[in-house]
XYZ file of C-alpha atoms in Angstrom:
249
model
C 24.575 -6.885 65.545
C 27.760 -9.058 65.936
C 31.141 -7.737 64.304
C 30.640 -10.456 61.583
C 27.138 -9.303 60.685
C 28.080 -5.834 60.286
C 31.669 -6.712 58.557
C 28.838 -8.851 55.926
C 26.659 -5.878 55.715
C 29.394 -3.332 54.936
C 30.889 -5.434 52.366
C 26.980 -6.210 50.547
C 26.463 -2.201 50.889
C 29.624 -1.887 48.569
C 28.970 -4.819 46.253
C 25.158 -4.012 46.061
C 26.438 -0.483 44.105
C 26.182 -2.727 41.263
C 22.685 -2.914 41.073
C 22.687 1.138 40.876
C 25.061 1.406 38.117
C 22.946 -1.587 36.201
C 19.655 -0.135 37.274
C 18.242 -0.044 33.803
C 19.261 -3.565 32.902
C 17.813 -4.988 36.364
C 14.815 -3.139 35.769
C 14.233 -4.549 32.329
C 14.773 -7.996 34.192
C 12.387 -7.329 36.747
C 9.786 -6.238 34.416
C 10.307 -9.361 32.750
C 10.028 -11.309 35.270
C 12.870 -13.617 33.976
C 14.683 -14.227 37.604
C 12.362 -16.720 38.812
C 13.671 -19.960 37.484
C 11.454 -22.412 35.346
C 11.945 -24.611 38.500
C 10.426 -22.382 40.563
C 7.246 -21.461 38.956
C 6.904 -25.214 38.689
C 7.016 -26.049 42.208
C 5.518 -22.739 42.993
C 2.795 -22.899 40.771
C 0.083 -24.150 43.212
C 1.382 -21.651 45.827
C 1.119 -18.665 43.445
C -2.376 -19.821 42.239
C -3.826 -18.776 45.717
C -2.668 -15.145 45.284
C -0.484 -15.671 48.742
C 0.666 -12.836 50.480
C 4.775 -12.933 50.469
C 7.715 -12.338 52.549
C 11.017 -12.843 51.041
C 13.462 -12.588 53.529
C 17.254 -11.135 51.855
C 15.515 -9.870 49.372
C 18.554 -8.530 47.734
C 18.150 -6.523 44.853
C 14.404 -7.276 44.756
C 14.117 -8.809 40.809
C 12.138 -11.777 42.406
C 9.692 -9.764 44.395
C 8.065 -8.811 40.802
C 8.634 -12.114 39.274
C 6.446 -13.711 42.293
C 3.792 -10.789 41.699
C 3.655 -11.422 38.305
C 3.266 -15.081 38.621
C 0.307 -14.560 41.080
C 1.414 -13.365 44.447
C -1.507 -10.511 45.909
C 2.226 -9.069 47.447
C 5.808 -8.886 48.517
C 7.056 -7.373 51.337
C 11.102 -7.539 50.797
C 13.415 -7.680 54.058
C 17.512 -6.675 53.743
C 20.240 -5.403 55.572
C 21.536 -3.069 52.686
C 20.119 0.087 52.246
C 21.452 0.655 48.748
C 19.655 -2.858 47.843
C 16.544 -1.500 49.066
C 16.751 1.961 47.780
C 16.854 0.444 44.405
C 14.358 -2.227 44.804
C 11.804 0.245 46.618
C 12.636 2.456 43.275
C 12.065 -0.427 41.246
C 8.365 -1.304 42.115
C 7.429 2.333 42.324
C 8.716 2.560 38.018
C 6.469 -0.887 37.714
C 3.560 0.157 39.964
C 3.496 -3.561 41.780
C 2.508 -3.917 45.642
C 5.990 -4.773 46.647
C 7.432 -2.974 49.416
C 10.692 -3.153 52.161
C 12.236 -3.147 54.956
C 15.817 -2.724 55.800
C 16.575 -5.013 58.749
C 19.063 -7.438 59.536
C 18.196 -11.548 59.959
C 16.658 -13.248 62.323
C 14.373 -10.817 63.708
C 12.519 -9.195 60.813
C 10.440 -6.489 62.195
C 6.827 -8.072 60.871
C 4.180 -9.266 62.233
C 3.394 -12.835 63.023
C 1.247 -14.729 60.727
C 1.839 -12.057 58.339
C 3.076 -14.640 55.150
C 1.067 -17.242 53.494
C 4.684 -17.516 51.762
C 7.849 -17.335 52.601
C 10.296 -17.106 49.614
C 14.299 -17.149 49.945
C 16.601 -17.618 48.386
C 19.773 -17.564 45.715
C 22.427 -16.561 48.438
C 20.547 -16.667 52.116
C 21.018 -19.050 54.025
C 24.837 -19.156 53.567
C 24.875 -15.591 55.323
C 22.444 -16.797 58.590
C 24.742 -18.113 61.392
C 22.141 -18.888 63.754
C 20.062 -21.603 61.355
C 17.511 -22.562 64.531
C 16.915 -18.723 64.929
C 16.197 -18.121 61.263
C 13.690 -21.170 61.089
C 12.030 -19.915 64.017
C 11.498 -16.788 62.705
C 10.281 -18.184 59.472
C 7.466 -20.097 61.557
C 6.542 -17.309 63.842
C 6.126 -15.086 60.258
C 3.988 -17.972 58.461
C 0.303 -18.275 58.597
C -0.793 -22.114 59.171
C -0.851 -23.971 56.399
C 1.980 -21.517 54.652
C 5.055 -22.475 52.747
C 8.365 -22.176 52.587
C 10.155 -22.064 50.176
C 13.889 -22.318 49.323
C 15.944 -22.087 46.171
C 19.850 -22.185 47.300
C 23.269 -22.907 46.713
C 23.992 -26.307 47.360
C 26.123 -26.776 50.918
C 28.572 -28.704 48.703
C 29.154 -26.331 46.063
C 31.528 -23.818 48.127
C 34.166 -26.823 48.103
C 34.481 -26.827 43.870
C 36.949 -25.405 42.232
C 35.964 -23.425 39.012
C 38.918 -24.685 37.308
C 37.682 -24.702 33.694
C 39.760 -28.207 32.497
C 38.741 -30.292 36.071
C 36.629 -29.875 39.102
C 38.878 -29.597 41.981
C 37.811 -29.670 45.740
C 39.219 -26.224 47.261
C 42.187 -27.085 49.856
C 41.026 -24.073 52.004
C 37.236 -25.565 51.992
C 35.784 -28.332 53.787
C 31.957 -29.790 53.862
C 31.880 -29.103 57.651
C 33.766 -26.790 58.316
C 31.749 -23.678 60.147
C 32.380 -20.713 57.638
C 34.881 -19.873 55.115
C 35.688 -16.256 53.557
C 33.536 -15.646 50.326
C 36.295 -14.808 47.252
C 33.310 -14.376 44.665
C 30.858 -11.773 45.232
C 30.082 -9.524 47.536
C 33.984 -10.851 48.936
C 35.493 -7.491 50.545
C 35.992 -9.869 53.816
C 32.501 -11.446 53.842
C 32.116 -14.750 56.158
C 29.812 -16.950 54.294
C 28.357 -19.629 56.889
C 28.260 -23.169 55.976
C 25.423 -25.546 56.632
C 25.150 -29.158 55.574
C 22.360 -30.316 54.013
C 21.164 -32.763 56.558
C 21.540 -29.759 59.056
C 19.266 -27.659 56.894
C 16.358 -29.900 56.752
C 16.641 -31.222 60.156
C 16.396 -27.811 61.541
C 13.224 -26.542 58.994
C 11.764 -30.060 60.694
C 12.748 -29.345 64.665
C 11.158 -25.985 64.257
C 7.557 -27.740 63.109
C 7.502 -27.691 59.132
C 6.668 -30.394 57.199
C 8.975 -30.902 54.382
C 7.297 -31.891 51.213
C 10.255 -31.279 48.539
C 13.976 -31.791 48.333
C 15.657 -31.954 45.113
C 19.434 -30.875 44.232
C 20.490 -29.855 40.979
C 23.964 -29.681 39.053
C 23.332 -26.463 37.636
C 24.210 -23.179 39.854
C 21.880 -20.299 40.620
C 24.083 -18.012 39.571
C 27.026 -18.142 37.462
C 30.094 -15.357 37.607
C 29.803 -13.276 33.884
C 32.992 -14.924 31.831
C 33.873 -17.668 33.789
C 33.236 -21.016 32.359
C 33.679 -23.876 35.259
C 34.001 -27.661 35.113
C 32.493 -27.973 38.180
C 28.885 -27.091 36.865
C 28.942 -29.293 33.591
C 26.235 -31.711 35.359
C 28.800 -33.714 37.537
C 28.410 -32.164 40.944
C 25.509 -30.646 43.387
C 25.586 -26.955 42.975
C 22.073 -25.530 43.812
C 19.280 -27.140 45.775
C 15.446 -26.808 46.329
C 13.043 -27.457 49.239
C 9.801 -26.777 50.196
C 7.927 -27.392 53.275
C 4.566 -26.669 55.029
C 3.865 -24.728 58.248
C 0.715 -27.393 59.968
């Protein structure tokens, strides 16, 4: 693990304390199964009719694993780098009794079998901590049974640059569309590098690793929104969130 990897662990191991002292509230979400978005039950709905075994790669604090089991996945196997996440999200599905369970491992690499997904779900804040794009895609592949999905519900590449200025949207003077990382200032920040990727990088790397893209779509509204803060840059202007999902042939 490269001293960036672990400096992004250490600093998710600390934020990810928050979803111990909220445990009752994120279980109530969980139960609910609220986290999945309306747009992703929609273009999930075929997917989740099957009853596909999933893999959701940074699984994070694991709310999602029970919203895809309760919209029809058979299971969810949940991979992360933080303990603490996974401590809580093991606990989690245990109190709910759904066949959700994980593994703490950091990405690319996860320690599963090939051909082990008919799904592979990721999502709201991944991709922006995976360096090595090619290597992540070609894990996904080696992980996904033929004729398995993807599928992607992100941060938009763009959305890093806005300010959240609440009169204007601004385009951050320490930010740039291209540039290779920048130092995340929101959450988990305590020093985390957050990689950037374009989004004509993203898609042409999910298609040089052998996946067929069938949907790209990019909305203005973010996946996730700081509690009290009220920006101009997400009033339907600007691309902050994005959606794709492709095919393994």
């Amino acid at each position: 693990m490269d001293a960036t990897t672990r400096g992004n662990r250490s600093a998710w191991e600390v934020a990810s304390e928050k979803h111990v002292r909220e445990y009752p509230a994120m279980l109530a979400t969980a139960a609910s199964g609220t986290s999945l978005l309306p747009v992703e039950r929609a273009l999930l709905r075929d997917v989740l009719a099957r009853s596909p075994e999933v893999v959701h790669l940074q699984s994070g604090n694991g709310t999602d694993d029970v919203a895809l089991v309760r919209a029809g996945a058979s299971s969810v196997v949940g991979v992360d780098f933080s303990e603490v996440a996974v401590r809580a999200a093991r606990r989690r599905a245990v109190e709910l009794d759904v066949p959700c369970r994980y593994v703490v491992a950091a990405l690319p690499g996860a320690p599963l079998a090939a051909a082990c997904a008919d799904l592979l779900y990721t999502g709201k804040g991944a991709l922006i901590w995976m360096p090595d794009l090619a290597a992540w895609a070609a894990d996904v592949v080696r992980l996904l049974r033929p004729s398995g999905h993807l599928f992607i519900y992100e941060e938009h590449p763009a959305a890093p640059l806005w300010s959240w200025d609440a009169d204007e949207a601004r385009i951050r003077p320490d930010r740039g569309y291209f540039a290779r990382s920048h130092e995340n200032d929101s959450f988990p920040a305590n020093g985390a590098i957050q990689w950037q990727h374009t989004l004509g990088e993203i898609v042409t790397t999910l298609a040089a690793a052998g996946l067929r893209i069938e949907h790209l779509a990019e909305y203005p509204e973010p996946f996730w929104r700081m509690g009290g803060v009220t920006a101009s840059a997400w009033n339907g202007r600007l691309p902050n969130a994005f959606s794709l999902l492709a095919r393994r042939p």
